[in-house]
Coordinates of C-alpha atoms and ligand atoms in Angstrom, one line a residue:
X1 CA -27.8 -5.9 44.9
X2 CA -30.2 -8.5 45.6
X3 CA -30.4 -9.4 49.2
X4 CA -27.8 -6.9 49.6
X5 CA -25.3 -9.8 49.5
X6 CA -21.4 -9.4 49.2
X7 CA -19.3 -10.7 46.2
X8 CA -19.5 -10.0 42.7
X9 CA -23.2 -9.0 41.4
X10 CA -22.4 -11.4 38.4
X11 CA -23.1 -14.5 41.2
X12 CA -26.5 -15.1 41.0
X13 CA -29.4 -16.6 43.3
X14 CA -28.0 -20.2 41.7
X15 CA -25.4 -20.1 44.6
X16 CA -25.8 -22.1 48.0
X17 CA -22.1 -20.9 48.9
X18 CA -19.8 -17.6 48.7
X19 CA -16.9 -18.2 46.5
X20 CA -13.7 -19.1 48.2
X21 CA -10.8 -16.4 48.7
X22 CA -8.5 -18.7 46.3
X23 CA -11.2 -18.6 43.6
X24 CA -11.8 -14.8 43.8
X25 CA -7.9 -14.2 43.7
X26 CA -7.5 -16.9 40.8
X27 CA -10.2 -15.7 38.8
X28 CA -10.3 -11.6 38.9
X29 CA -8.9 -9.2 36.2
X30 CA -9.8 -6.0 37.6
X31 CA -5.8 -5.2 38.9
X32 CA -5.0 -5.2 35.2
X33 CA -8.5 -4.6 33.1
X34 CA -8.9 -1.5 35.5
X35 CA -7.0 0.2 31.9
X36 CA -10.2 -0.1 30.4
X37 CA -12.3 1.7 33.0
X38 CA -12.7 4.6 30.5
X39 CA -13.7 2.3 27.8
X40 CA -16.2 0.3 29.7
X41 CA -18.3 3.8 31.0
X42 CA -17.9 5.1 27.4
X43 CA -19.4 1.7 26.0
X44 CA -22.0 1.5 29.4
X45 CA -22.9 5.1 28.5
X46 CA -24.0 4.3 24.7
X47 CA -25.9 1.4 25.7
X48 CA -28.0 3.4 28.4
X49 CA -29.0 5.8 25.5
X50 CA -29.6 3.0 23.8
X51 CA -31.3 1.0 26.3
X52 CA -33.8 4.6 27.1
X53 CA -34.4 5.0 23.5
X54 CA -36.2 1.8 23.0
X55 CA -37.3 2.6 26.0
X56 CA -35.9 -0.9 27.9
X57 CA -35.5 2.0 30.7
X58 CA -37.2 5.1 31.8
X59 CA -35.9 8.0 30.3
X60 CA -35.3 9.5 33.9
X61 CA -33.7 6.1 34.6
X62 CA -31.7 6.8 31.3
X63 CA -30.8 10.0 32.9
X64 CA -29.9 8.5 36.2
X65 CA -27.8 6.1 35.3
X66 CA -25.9 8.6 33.0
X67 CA -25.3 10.9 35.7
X68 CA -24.0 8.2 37.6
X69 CA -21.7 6.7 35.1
X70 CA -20.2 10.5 34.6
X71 CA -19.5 10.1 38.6
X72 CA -17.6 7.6 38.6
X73 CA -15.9 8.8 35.3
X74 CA -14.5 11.8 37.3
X75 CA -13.8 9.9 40.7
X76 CA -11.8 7.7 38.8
X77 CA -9.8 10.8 37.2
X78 CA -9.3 12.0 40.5
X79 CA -8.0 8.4 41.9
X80 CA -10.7 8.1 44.3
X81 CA -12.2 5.1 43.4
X82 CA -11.3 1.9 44.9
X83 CA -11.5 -1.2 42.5
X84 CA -12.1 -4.5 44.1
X85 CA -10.8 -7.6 43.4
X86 CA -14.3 -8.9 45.5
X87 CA -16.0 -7.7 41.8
X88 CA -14.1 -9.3 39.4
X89 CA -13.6 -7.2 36.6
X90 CA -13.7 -4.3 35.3
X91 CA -17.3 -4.3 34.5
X92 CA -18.5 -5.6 37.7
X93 CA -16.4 -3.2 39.3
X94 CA -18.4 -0.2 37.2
X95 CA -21.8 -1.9 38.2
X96 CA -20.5 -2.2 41.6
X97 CA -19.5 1.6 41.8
X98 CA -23.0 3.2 40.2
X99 CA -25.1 0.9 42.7
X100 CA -22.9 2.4 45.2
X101 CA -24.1 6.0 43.8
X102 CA -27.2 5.5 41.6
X103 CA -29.1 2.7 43.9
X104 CA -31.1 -0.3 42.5
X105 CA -31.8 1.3 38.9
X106 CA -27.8 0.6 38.0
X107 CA -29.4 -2.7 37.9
X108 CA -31.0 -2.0 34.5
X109 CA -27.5 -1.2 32.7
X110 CA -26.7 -4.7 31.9
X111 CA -30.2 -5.6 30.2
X112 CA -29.1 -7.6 27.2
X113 CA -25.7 -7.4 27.3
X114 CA -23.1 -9.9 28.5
X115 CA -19.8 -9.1 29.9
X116 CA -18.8 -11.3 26.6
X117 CA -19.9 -8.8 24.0
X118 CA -18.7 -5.9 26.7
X119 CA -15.3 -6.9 26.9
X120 CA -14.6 -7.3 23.2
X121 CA -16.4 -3.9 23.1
X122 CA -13.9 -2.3 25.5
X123 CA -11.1 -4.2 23.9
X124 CA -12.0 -2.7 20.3
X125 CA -12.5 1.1 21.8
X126 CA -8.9 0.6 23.6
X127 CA -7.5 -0.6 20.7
X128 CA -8.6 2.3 18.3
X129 CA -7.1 5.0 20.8
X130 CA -4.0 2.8 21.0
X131 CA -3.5 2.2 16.9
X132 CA -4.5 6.1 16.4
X133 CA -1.9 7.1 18.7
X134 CA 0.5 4.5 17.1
X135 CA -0.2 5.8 13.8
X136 CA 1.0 9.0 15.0
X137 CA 4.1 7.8 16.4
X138 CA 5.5 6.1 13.6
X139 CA 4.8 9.6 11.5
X140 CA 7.0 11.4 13.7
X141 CA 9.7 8.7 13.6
X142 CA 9.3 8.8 10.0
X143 CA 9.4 12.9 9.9
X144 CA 12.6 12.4 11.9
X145 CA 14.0 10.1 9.2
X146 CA 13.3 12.4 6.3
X147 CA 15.0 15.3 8.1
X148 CA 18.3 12.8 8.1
X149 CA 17.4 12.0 4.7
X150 CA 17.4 15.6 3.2
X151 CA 20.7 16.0 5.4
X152 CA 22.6 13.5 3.6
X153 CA 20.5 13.2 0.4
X154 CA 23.9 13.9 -1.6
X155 CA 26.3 12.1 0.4
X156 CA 27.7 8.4 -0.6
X157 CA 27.6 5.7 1.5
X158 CA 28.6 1.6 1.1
X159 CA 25.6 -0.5 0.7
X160 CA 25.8 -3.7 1.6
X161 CA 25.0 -7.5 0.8
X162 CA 26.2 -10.1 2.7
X163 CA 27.5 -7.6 5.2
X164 CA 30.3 -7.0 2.2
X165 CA 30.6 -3.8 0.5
X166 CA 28.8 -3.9 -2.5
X167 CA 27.9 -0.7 -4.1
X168 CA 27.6 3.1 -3.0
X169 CA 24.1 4.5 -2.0
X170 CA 22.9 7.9 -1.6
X171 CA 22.7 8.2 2.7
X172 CA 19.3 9.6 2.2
X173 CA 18.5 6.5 -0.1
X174 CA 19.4 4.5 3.2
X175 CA 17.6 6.4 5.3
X176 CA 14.1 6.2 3.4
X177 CA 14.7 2.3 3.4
X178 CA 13.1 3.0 6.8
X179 CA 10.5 5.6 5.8
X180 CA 8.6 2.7 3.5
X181 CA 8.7 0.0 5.9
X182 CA 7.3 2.2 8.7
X183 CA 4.7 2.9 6.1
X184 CA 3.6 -0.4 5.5
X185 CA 3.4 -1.0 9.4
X186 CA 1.0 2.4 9.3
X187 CA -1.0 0.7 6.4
X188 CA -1.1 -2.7 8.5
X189 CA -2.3 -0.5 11.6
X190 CA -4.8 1.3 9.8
X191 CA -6.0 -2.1 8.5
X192 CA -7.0 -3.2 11.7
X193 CA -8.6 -0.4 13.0
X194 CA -10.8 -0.6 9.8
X195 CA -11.4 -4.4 11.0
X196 CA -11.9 -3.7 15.0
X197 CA -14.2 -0.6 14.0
X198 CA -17.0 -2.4 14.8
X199 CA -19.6 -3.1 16.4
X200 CA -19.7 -6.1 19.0
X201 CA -22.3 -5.1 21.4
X202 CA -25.7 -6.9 21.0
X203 CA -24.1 -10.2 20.8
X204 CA -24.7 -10.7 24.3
X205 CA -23.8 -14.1 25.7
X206 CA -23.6 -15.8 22.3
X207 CA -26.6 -15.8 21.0
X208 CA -28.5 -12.1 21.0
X209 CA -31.4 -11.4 22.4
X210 CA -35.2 -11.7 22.4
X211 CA -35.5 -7.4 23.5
X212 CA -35.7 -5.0 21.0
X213 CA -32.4 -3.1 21.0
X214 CA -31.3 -0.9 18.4
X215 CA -27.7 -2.1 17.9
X216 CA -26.9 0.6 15.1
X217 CA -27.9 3.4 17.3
X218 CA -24.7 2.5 20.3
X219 CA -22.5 2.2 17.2
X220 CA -23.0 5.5 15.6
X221 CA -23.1 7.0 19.3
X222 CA -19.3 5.5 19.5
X223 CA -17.9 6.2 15.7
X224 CA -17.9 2.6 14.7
X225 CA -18.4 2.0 10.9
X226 CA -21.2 -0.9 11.3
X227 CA -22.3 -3.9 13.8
X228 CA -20.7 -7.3 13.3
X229 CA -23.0 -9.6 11.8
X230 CA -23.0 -12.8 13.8
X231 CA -23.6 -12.9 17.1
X232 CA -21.3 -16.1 17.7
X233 CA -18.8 -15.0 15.5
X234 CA -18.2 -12.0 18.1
X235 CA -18.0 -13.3 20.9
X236 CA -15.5 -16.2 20.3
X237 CA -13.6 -13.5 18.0
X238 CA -10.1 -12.3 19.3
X239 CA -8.8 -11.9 15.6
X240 CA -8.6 -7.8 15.7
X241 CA -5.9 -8.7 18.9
X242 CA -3.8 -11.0 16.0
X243 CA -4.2 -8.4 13.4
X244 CA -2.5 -6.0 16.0
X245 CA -0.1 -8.4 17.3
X246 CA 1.4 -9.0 14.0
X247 CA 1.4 -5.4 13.1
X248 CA 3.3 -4.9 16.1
X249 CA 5.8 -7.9 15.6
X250 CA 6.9 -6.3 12.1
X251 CA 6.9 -2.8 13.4
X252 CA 9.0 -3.9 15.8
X253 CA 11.2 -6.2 13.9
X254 CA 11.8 -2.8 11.4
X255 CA 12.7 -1.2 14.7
X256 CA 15.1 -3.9 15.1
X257 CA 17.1 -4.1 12.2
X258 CA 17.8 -0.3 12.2
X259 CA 18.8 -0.5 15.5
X260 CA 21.0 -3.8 14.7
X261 CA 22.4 -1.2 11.7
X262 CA 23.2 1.7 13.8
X263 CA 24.7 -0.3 16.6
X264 CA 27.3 -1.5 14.1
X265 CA 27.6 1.4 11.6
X266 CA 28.8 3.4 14.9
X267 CA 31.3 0.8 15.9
X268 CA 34.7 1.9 15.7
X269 CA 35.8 -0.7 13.1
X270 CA 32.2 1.0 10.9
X271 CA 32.6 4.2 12.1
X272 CA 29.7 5.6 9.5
X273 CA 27.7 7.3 12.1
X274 CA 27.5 8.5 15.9
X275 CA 24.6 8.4 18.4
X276 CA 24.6 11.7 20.7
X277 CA 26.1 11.2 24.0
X278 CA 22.7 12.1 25.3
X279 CA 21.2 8.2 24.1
X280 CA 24.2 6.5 24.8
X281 CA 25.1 4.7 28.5
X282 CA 28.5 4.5 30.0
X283 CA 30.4 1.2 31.2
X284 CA 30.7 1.2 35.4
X285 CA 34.7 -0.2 34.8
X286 CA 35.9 1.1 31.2
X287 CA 36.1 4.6 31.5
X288 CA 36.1 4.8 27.5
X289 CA 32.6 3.2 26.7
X290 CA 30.3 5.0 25.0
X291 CA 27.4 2.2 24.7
X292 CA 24.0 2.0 22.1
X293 CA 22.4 0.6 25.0
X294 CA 19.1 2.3 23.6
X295 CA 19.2 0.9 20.5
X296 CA 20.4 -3.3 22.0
X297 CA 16.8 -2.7 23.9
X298 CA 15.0 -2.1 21.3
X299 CA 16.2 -4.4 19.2
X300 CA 15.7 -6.9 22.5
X301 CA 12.5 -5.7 23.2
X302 CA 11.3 -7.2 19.9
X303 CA 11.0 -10.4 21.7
X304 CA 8.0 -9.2 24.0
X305 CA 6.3 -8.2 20.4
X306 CA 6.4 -11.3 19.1
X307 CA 5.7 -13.6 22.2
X308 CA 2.1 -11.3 22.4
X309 CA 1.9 -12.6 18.8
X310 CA 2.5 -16.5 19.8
X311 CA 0.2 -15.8 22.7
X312 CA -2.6 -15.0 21.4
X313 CA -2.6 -17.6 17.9
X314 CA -1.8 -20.5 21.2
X315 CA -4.5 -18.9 23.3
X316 CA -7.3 -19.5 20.6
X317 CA -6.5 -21.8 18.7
X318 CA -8.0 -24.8 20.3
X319 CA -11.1 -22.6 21.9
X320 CA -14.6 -24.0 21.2
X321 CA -16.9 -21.4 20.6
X322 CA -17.8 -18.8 22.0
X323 CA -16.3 -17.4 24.7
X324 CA -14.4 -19.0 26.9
X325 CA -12.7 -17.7 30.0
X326 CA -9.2 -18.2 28.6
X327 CA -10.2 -14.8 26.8
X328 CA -9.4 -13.0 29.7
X329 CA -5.6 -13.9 29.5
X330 CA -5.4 -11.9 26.1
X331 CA -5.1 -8.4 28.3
X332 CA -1.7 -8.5 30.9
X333 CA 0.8 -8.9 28.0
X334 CA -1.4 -6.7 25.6
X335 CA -1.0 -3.5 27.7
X336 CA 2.2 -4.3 28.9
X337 CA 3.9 -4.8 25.1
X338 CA 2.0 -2.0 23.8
X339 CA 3.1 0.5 26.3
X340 CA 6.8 -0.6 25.5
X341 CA 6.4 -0.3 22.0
X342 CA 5.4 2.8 22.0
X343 CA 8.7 3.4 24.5
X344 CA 10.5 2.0 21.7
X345 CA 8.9 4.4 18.8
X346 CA 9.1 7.2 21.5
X347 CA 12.9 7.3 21.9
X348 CA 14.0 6.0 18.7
X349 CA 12.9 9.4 17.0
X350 CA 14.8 11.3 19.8
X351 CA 17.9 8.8 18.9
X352 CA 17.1 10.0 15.0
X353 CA 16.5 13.6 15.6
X354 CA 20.0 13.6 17.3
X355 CA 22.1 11.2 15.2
X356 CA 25.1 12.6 13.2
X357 CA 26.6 10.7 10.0
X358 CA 30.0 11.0 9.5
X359 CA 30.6 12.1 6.1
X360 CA 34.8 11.5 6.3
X361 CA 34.5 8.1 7.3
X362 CA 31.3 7.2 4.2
X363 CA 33.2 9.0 1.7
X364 CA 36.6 7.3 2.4
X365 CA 34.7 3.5 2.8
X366 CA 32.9 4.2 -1.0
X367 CA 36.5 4.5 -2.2
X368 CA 37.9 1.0 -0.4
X369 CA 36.8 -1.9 -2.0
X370 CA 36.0 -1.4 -5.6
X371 CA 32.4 -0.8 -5.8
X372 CA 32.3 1.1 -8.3
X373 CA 33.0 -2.6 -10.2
X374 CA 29.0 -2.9 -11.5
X375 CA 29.2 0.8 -12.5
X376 CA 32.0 0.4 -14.6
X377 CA 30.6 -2.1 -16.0
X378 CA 27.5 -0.6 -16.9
X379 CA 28.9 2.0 -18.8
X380 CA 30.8 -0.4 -21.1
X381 CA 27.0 -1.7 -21.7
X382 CA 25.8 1.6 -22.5
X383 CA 28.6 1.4 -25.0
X384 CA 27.0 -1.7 -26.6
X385 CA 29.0 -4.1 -25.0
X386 CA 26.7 -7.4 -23.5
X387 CA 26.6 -7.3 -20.1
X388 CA 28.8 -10.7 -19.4
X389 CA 31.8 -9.5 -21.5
X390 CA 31.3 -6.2 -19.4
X391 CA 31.2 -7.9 -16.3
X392 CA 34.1 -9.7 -16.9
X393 CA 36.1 -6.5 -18.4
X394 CA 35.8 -4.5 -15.1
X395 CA 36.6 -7.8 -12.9
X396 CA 39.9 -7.8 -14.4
X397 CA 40.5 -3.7 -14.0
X398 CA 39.6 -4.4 -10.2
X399 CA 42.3 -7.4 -10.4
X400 CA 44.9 -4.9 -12.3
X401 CA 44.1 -2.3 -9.5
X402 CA 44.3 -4.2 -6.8
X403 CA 48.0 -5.8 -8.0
X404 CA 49.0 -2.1 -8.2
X405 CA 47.2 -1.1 -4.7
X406 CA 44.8 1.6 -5.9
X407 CA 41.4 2.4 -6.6
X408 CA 39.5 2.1 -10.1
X409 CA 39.4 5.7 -10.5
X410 CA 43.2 5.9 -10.2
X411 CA 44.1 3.9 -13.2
X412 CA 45.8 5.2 -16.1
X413 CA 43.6 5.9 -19.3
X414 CA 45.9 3.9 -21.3
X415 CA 45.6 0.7 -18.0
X416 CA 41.8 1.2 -18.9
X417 CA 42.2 0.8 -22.7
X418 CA 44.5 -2.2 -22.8
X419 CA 41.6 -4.2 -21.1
X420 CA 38.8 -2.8 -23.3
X421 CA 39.0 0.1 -25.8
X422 CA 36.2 1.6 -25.4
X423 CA 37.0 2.9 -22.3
X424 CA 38.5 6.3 -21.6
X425 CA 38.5 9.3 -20.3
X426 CA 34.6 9.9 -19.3
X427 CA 34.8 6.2 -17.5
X428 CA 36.1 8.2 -14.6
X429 CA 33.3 10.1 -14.0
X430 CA 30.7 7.3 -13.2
X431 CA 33.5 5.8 -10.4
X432 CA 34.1 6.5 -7.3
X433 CA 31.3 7.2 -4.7
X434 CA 29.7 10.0 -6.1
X435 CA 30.5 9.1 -9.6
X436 CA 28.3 6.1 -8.9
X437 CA 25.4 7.5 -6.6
X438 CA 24.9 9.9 -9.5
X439 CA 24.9 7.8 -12.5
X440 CA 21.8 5.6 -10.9
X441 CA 18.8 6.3 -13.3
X442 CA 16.2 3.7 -12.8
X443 CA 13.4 4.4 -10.8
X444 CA 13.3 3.5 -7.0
X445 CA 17.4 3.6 -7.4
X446 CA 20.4 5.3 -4.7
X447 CA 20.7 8.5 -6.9
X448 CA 20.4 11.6 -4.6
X449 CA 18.4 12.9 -7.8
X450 CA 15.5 10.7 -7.0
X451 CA 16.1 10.6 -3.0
X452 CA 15.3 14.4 -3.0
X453 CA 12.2 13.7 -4.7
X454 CA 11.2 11.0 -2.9
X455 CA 11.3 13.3 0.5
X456 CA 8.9 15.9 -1.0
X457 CA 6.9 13.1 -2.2
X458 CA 6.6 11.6 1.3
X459 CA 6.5 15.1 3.2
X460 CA 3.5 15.7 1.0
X461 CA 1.6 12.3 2.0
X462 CA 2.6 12.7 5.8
X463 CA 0.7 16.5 5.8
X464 CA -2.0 14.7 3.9
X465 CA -1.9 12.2 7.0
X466 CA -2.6 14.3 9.4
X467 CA -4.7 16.7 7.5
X468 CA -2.1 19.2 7.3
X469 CA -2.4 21.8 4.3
X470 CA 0.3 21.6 1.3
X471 CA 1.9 24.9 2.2
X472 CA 3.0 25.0 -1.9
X473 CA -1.0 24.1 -3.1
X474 CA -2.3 26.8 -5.0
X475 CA -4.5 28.9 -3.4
X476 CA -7.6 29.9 -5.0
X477 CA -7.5 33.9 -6.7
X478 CA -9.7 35.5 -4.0
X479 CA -12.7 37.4 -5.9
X480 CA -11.6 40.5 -5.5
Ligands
LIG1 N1 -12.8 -10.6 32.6 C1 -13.4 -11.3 31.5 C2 -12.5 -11.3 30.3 O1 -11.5 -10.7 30.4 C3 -14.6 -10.6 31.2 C4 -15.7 -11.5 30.5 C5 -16.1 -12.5 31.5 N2 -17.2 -13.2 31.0 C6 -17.6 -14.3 31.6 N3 -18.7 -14.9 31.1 N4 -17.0 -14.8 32.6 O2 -12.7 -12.0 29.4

């Protein structure tokens, strides 16, 4: 460090004064950037190559600094490397530590760059671990819903609209509800990690710069697909933090509502399923509770998603460009939301992969409260007659049965003919639960028919995922 002075190495000779202790304790990051210590050496690493091949450095000084950067790599693995809040950040903190081992050459790392194109370089590198390992969560929770789903493929449940019973669904046809909106949060996650994969380093400050580096070179050393094209652009950018923010929010509000549906369907007065005693919390006074505390924090944890989401579009949306320090406030409730969604993603596939449905209690509920109404009248409009006469046929069948106290199914043939004759004997069989489940036939509908084919389907395209082989693919004749 020049003059071998104390503070952070980003204080230059411009100075008369050391900063003042409230300054350096207003100002630093490193006690929560220290996360992307691996991200910053992997990124600092790159740009040495980088730096030697255009040969900005020595190749020995190339070497050096490597060797030095893997020090500090494997110190910090071992916890023996003490971050200072004297350095800043996380980057001054690195520069700080291969000085410490490396000497003056450590100086020559940070030839054009910026800590402005740095940061957003660790922040895309930590976000394409995070979003991979994301991806990979909601898979499993998905894989834990299709093992449900096969379970109960054939077994009738209510659906419901307005929270009123409305018609009978396949369980499995519930389930894989789920299974596509966890999909789409995959396809928003994979979306921007396409957009984050690439390349900020090289903007420098703002602007570039006047030596000769070979920007392409550090992005193919760290997988990115390209370099982003305006220099400006990436260092006031924070969009690929939105982009995952409101992937997160609607991830999480999908966790929400099928927690919001369990907590209910296992309430007494529901009674349609039952989470295992082993995700379920007791009450310290009433001996009988068995509480879906698991589930009311998920669906309460939603809120963290969604402030990180109103964070960042308030933190940038009146920021001049380029970079401006308020940038560093995008990080605390980054790391700390992500590491509870994944909490949430984590344990709600242990909740699944232990949840029993009760098939008494959704078999008796599809025979209580006459949904087999829009079936019945369907089959009068397969029988020609237009939909509005049905409709009003089978509404006064469910008025007949409910004078008498029973259900649809229970009506005498010659009760179902006095309303309209052309119903008879074979009106039975699309009523009931079942009856109903079984007689859906358009495509995307509750029939267990389509449900079972849907699993394969998606079984098929989460293998495909994670470059699993199709264990019923032909194989090839061998030559022999
Ligand atoms: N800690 C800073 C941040 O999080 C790093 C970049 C600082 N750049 C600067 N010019 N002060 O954004």
């Amino acid at each position: 460090m020049a003059g071998g002075k104390k503070g952070s190495p980003s204080r230059s000779g411009v100075f008369n004064k050391p900063v003042d202790p409230l300054t350096e304790a207003f100002t630093q990051s490193i006690s929560f950037d220290r996360v992307l210590c691996k991200y910053d050496i992997a990124g600092s690493i790159a740009h040495a190559k980088m730096l030697g091949k255009v040969g900005l450095i020595k190749r020995s000084e190339e070497e050096t600094i490597l060797r030095g950067l893997a020090e500090i790599q494997s110190d910090y693995d071992e916890g023996k490397i003490n971050f200072s809040a004297e350095y800043e950040d996380i980057h001054m903190n690195v520069e700080k530590a291969l000085e410490e081992r490396i000497g003056e050459t450590a100086g020559k790392l940070h030839t054009a760059r910026s800590r402005n194109d740095q940061i957003a370089l660790d922040e895309r590198l930590w976000l394409r671990d995070e979003l991979d390992e994301i991806a990979r969560l909601i898979g499993n929770v998905q894989d834990a819903l299709l093992d449900l789903a096969t379970e109960y493929a054939n077994d009738a449940m209510p659906g419901y609209t307005h929270l009123q019973r409305a018609q009978p669904v396949s369980c499995g046809h519930y389930l894989l509800a789920y299974v596509e909106m966890f999909a789409r949060d995959k396809d928003r996650m994979s979306d921007a990690r396409r957009r984050a994969n690439v390349l900020p380093l090289g903007a420098c400050a703002l602007a570039g710069t006047s030596l000769p580096i070979d920007r392409q070179y550090v992005a193919a050393i760290l997988g990115f697909d390209g370099v982003t094209r305006n220099s400006m652009d990436t260092t006031a950018d924070r969009d690929y933090l939105l982009d995952f923010a409101y992937a997160m929010s609607v991830c999480s509000l999908h966790l929400s509502r099928m927690s919001e549906d369990f907590i209910l369907y296992s309430t007494t007065e529901f009674g349609l399923l039952e989470i295992d005693d082993a995700f379920c919390t007791g009450s310290s006074i009433m001996p009988q509770k068995r509480n879906p505390d698991i589930l009311e924090l998920i669906r309460g944890k939603t809120g963290r998603s969604i402030a990180l989401l109103s964070h960042y579009l308030i933190l940038v949306k009146g920021l001049p460009l380029t970079y401006n320090r308020d940038f560093q406030e995008d990080k605390e409730l980054l790391f700390e939301t992500t590491l509870q969604f994944k909490g949430c993603l984590q344990i709600i596939e242990a909740v699944l992969r232990n949840l029993r449905f009760r098939r008494d209690r959704m078999a008796d509920a599809c025979e209580l409260g006459y949904m087999d109404a829009t079936a019945l009248a369907e089959h009068l409009v397969r029988r020609g007659i237009p939909f509005r006469q049905a409709h009003h046929v089978a509404g006064k069948l469910v008025n007949l049965a409910v004078q008498k106290g029973v259900k649809l199914a229970d009506l005498e043939i010659e009760e179902l003919q006095s309303v309209h004759a052309l119903l008879g004997e074979e009106t039975r069989n699309v009523l009931g639960g079942k009856g109903v489940i079984g007689a859906y036939a358009s495509e995307g509908s509750a029939n267990p028919k389509f449900v079972l084919n849907a699993i394969e389907d998606w079984r098929s395209r989460l293998r495909g995922e994670r470059g699993e082989p199709d264990p019923k693919a032909k194989r090839r004749p061998s030559k022999n």
